mmCIF file of C-alpha atoms in Angstrom:
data_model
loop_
_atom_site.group_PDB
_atom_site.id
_atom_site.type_symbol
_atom_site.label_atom_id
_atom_site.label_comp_id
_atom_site.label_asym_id
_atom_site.label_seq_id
_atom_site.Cartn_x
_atom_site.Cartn_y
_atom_site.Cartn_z
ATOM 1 C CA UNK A 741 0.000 0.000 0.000
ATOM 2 C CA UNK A 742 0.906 3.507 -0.871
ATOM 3 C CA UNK A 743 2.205 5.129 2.189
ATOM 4 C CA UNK A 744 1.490 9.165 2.897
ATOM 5 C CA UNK A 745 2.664 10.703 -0.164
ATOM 6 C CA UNK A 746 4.420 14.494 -0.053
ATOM 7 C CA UNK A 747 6.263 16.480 -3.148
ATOM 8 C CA UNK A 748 8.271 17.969 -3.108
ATOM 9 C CA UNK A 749 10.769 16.307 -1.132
ATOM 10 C CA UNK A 750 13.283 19.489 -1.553
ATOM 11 C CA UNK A 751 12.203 23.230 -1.744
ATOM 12 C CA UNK A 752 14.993 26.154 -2.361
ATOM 13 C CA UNK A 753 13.457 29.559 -2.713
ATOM 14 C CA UNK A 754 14.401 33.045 -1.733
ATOM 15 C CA UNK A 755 12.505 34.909 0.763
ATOM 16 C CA UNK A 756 9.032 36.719 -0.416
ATOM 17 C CA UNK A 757 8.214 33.600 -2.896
ATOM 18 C CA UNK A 758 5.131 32.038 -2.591
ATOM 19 C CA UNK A 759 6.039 28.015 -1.584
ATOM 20 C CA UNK A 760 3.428 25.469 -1.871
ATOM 21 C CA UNK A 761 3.316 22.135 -0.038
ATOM 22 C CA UNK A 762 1.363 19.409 -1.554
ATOM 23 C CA UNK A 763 0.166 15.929 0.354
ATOM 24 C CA UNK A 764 -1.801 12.931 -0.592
ATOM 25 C CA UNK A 765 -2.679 11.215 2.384
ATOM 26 C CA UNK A 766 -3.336 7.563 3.140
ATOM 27 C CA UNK A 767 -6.770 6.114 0.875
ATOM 28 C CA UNK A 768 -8.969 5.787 3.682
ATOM 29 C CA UNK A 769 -7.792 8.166 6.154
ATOM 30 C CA UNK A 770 -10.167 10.857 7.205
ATOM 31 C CA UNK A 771 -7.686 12.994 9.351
ATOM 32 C CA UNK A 772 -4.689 14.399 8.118
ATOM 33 C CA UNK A 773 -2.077 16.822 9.944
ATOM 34 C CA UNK A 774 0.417 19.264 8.819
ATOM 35 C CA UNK A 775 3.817 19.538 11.308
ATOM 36 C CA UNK A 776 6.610 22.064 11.061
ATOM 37 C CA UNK A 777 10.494 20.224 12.883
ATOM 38 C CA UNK A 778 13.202 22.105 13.448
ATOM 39 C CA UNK A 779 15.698 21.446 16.109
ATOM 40 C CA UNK A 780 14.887 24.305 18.409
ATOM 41 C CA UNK A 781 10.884 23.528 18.677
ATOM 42 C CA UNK A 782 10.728 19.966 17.317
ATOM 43 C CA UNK A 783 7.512 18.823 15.866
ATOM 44 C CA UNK A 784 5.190 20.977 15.864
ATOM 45 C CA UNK A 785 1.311 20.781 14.902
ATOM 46 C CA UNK A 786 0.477 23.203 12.574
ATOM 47 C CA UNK A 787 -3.115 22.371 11.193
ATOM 48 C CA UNK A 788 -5.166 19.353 11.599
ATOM 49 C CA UNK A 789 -8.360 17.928 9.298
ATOM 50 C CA UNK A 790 -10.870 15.984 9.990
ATOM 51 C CA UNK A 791 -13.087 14.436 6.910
ATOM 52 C CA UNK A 792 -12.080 17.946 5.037
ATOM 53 C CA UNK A 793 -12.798 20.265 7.504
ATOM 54 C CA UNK A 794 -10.293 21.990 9.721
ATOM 55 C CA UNK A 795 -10.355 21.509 13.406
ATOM 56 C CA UNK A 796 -7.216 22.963 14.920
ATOM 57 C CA UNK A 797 -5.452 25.682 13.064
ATOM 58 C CA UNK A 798 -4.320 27.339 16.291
ATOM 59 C CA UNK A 799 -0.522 25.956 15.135
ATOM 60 C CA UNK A 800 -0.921 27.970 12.276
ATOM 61 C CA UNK A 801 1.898 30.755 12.669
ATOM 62 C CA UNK A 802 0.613 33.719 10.929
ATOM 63 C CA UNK A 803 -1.647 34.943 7.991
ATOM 64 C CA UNK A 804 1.365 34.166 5.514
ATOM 65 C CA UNK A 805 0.233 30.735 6.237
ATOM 66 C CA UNK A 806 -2.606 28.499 4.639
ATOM 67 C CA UNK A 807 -3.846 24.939 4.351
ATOM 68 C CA UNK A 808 -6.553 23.807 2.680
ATOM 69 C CA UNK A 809 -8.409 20.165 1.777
ATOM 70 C CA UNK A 810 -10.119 19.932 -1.171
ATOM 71 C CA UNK A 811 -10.895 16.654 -1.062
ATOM 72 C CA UNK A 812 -9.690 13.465 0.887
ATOM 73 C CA UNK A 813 -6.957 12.670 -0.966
ATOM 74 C CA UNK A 814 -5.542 16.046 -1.481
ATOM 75 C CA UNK A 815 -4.148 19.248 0.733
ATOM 76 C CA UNK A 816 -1.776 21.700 0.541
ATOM 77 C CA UNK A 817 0.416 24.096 2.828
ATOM 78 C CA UNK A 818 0.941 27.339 1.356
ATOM 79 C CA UNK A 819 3.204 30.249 2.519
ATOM 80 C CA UNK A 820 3.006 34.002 1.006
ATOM 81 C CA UNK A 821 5.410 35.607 1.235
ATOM 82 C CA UNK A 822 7.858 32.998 2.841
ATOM 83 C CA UNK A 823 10.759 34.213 4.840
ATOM 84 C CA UNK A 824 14.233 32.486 6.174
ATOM 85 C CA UNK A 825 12.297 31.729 9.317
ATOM 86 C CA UNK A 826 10.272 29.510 7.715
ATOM 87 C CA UNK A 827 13.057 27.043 6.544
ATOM 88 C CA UNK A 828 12.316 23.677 8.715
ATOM 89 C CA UNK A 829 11.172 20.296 7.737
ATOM 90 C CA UNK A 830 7.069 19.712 6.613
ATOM 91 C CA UNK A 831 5.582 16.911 7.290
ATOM 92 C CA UNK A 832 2.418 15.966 6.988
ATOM 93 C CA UNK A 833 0.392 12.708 8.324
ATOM 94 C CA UNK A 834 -2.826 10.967 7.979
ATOM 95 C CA UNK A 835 -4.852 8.818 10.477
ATOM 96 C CA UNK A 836 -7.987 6.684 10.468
ATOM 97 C CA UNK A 837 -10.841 7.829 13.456
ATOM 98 C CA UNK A 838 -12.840 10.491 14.590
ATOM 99 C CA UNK A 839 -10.344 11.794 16.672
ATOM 100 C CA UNK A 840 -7.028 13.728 16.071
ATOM 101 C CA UNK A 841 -5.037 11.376 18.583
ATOM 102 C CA UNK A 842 -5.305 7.860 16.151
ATOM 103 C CA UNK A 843 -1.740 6.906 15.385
ATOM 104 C CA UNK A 844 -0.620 8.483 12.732
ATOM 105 C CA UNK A 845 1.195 7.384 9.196
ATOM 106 C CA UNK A 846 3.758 10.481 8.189
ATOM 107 C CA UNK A 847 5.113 11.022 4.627
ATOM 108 C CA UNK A 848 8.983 11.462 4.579
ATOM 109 C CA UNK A 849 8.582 14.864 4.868
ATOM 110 C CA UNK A 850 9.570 18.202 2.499
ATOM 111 C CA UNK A 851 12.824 20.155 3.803
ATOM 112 C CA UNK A 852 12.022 23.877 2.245
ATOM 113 C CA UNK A 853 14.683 26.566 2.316
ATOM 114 C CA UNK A 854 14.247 29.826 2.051
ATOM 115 C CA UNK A 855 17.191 32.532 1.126
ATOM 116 C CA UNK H 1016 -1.459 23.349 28.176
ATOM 117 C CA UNK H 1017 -0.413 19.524 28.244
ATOM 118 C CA UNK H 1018 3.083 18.771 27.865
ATOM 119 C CA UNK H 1019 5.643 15.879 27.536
ATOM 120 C CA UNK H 1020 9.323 16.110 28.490
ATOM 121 C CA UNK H 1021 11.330 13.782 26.964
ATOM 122 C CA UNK H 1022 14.964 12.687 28.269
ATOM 123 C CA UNK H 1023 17.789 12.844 27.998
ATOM 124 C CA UNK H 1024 17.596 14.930 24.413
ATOM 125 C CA UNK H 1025 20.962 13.284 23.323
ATOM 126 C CA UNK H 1026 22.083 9.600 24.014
ATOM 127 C CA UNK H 1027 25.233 8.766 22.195
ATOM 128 C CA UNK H 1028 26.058 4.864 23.037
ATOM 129 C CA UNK H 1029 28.225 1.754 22.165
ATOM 130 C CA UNK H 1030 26.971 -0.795 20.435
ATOM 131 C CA UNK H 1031 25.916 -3.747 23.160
ATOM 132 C CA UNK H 1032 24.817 -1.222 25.945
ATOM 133 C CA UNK H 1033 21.558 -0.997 27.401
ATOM 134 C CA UNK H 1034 19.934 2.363 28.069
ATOM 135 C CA UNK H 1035 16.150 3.918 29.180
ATOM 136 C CA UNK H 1036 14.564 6.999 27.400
ATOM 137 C CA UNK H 1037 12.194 8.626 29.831
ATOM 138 C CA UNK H 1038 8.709 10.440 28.286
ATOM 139 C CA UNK H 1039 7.027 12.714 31.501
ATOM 140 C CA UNK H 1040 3.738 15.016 31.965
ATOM 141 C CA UNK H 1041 2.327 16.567 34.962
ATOM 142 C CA UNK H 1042 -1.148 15.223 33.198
ATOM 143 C CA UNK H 1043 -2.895 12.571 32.509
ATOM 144 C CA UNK H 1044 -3.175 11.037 28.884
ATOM 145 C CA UNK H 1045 -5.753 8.191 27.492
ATOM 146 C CA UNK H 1046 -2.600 6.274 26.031
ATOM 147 C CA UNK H 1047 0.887 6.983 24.558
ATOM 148 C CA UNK H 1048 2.631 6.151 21.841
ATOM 149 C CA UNK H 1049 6.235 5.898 20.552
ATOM 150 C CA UNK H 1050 7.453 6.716 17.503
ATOM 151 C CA UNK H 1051 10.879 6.439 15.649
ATOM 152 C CA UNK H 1052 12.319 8.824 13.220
ATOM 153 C CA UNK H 1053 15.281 7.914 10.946
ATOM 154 C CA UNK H 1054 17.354 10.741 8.903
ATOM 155 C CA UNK H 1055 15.361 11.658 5.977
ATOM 156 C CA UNK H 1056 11.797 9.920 6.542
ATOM 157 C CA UNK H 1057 9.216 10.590 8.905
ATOM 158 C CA UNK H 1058 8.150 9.337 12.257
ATOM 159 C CA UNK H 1059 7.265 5.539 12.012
ATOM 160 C CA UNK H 1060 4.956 4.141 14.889
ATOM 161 C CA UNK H 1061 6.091 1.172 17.305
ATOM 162 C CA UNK H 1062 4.026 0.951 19.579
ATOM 163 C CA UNK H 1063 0.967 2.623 21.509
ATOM 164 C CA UNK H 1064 0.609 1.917 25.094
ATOM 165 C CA UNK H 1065 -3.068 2.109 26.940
ATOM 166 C CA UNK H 1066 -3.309 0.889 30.226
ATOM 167 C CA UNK H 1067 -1.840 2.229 33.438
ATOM 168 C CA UNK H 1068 1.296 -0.047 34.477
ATOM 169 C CA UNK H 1069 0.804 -1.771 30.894
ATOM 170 C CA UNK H 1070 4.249 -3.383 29.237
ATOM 171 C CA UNK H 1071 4.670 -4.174 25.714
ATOM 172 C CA UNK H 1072 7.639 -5.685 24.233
ATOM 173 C CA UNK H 1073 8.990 -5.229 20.851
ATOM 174 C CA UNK H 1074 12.000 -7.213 20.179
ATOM 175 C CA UNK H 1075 14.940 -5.639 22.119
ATOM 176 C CA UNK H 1076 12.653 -2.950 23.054
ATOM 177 C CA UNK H 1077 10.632 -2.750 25.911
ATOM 178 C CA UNK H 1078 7.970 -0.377 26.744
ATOM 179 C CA UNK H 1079 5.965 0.724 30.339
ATOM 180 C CA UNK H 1080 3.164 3.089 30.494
ATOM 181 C CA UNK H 1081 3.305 4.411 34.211
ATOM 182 C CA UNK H 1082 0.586 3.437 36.411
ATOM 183 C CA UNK H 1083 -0.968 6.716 36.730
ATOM 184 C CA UNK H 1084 -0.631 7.173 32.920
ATOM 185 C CA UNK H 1085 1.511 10.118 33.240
ATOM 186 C CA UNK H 1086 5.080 8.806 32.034
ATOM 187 C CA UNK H 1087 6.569 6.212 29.788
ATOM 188 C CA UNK H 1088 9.781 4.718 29.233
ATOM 189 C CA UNK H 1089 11.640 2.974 26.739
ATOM 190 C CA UNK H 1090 14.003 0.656 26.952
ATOM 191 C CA UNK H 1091 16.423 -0.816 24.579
ATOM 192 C CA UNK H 1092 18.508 -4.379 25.344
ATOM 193 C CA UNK H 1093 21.726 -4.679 23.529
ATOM 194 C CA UNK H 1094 21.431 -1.730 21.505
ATOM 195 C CA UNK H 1095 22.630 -1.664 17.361
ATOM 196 C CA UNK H 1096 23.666 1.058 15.330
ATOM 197 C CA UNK H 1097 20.291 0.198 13.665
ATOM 198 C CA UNK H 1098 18.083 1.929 16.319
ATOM 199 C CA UNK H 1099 19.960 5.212 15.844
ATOM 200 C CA UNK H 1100 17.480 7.656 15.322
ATOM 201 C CA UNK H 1101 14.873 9.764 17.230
ATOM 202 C CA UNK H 1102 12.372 8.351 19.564
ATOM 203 C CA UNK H 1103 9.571 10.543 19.977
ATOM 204 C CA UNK H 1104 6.788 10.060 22.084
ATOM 205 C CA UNK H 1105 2.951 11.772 21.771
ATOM 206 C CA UNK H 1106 0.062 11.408 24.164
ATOM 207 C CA UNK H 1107 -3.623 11.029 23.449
ATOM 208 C CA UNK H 1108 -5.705 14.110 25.362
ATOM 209 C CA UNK H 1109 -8.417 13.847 27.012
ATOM 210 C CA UNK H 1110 -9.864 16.616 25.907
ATOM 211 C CA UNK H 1111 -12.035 16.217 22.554
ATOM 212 C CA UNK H 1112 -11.262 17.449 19.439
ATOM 213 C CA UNK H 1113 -7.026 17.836 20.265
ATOM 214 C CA UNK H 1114 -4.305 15.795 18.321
ATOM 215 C CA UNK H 1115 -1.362 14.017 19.597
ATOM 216 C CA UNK H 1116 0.863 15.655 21.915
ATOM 217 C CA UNK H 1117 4.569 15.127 20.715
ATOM 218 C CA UNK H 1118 7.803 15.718 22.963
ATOM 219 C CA UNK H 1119 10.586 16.985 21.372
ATOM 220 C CA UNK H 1120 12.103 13.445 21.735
ATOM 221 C CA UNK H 1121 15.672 12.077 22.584
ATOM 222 C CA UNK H 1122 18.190 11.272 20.094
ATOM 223 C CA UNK H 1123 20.061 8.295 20.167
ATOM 224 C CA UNK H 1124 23.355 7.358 18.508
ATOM 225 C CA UNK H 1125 24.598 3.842 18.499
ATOM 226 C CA UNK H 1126 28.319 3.720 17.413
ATOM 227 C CA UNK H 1127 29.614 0.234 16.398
#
């Protein structure tokens, strides 16, 4: 089975570029999540969905950031305009269950740079 | 604002030593699980934990959920230069509607 699918794997950009982050989550899976890892914070939570709809966006660091779902086998992270603070590790996850606390299946993550 | 401390943060070993990662909250959680996280991928699950006092063993590994569900340890038998990594653990809320709770997890180095 396909596991948690994210592209692209490597982002380089220089600061005020819009980057987007795209996902394909686990068939099945009705909640996905969206994590930010550096080595200062560590994983953080940055947005979760449940069937579609967002639930928890309180991770979410600032208007230059946005996540959306489409559908359930789609979302992406956007930033505008991204800045060198933003360069960390994205990962997002899927799970199976009402609830956001279901073990969760991550993708191997995108590392985005910005300049 | 539930939290989980996770020690030590660095564990740099020989291969063939034994050693105990500690995961600790001043509240309660519904269960815990572990994950691993090797360079370059993400988190993989090993194990989730339920029951106060509960034990589960995975190979070399051995994990206990405290018996007021509060902590968690890990620990690791004979350790390889295969579990390098990091171990990162996340707690269930109780509280409806949250997500996993992740510490910031302990990274462990196994040198052959």
């Amino acid at each position: 089975d396909a596991g948690v699918i994210q592209s692209p794997r490597h982002e380089v950009t220089e600061m005020g570029q819009e980057v987007t982050l795209r996902c394909k989550p686990i068939s099945g899976h009705n909640s996905l999540f969206w994590y930010r890892q550096t080595m200062m914070r560590g994983l953080e939570l940055l947005i979760y969905f449940n069937n579609n709809v967002p639930i928890d966006d309180s991770g979410m660091p600032e208007d230059r950031f946005s996540a959306k779902m489409p559908n359930a086998s789609f979302s992406t992270l956007k930033i505008q305009p991204s800045e060198p603070r933003d360069s960390a590790v994205y990962f997002c996850a899927s799970s199976f269950g009402q609830m956001g606390n279901q073990p969760q299946h991550f993708g191997d993550g995108t590392r985005l740079s910005i300049l | 604002t539930q939290l989980l401390e996770q020690s030590p943060q660095f564990l740099s070993i020989q291969e063939g030593e034994n050693l105990t990662v500690y995961c600790n909250s001043s509240s309660v959680f519904s269960s815990l699980q572990w994950y691993r996280q090797e360079p370059g991928e993400g988190p993989v699950l090993l194990v989730t934990v339920v029951t106060g006092g509960e034990v589960k063993k995975l190979k070399r590994l051995t994990f206990q959920f405290g018996d007021a569900r509060k902590d968690s340890s890990l620990h690791i038998t004979a350790a390889q230069p295969g579990d390098t990594g990091l171990y990162l653990c996340a707690g269930e809320s109780n509280q409806a509607g949250t997500a996993l709770i992740f510490g910031k997890g302990t990274t462990l180095s196994v040198s052959s």
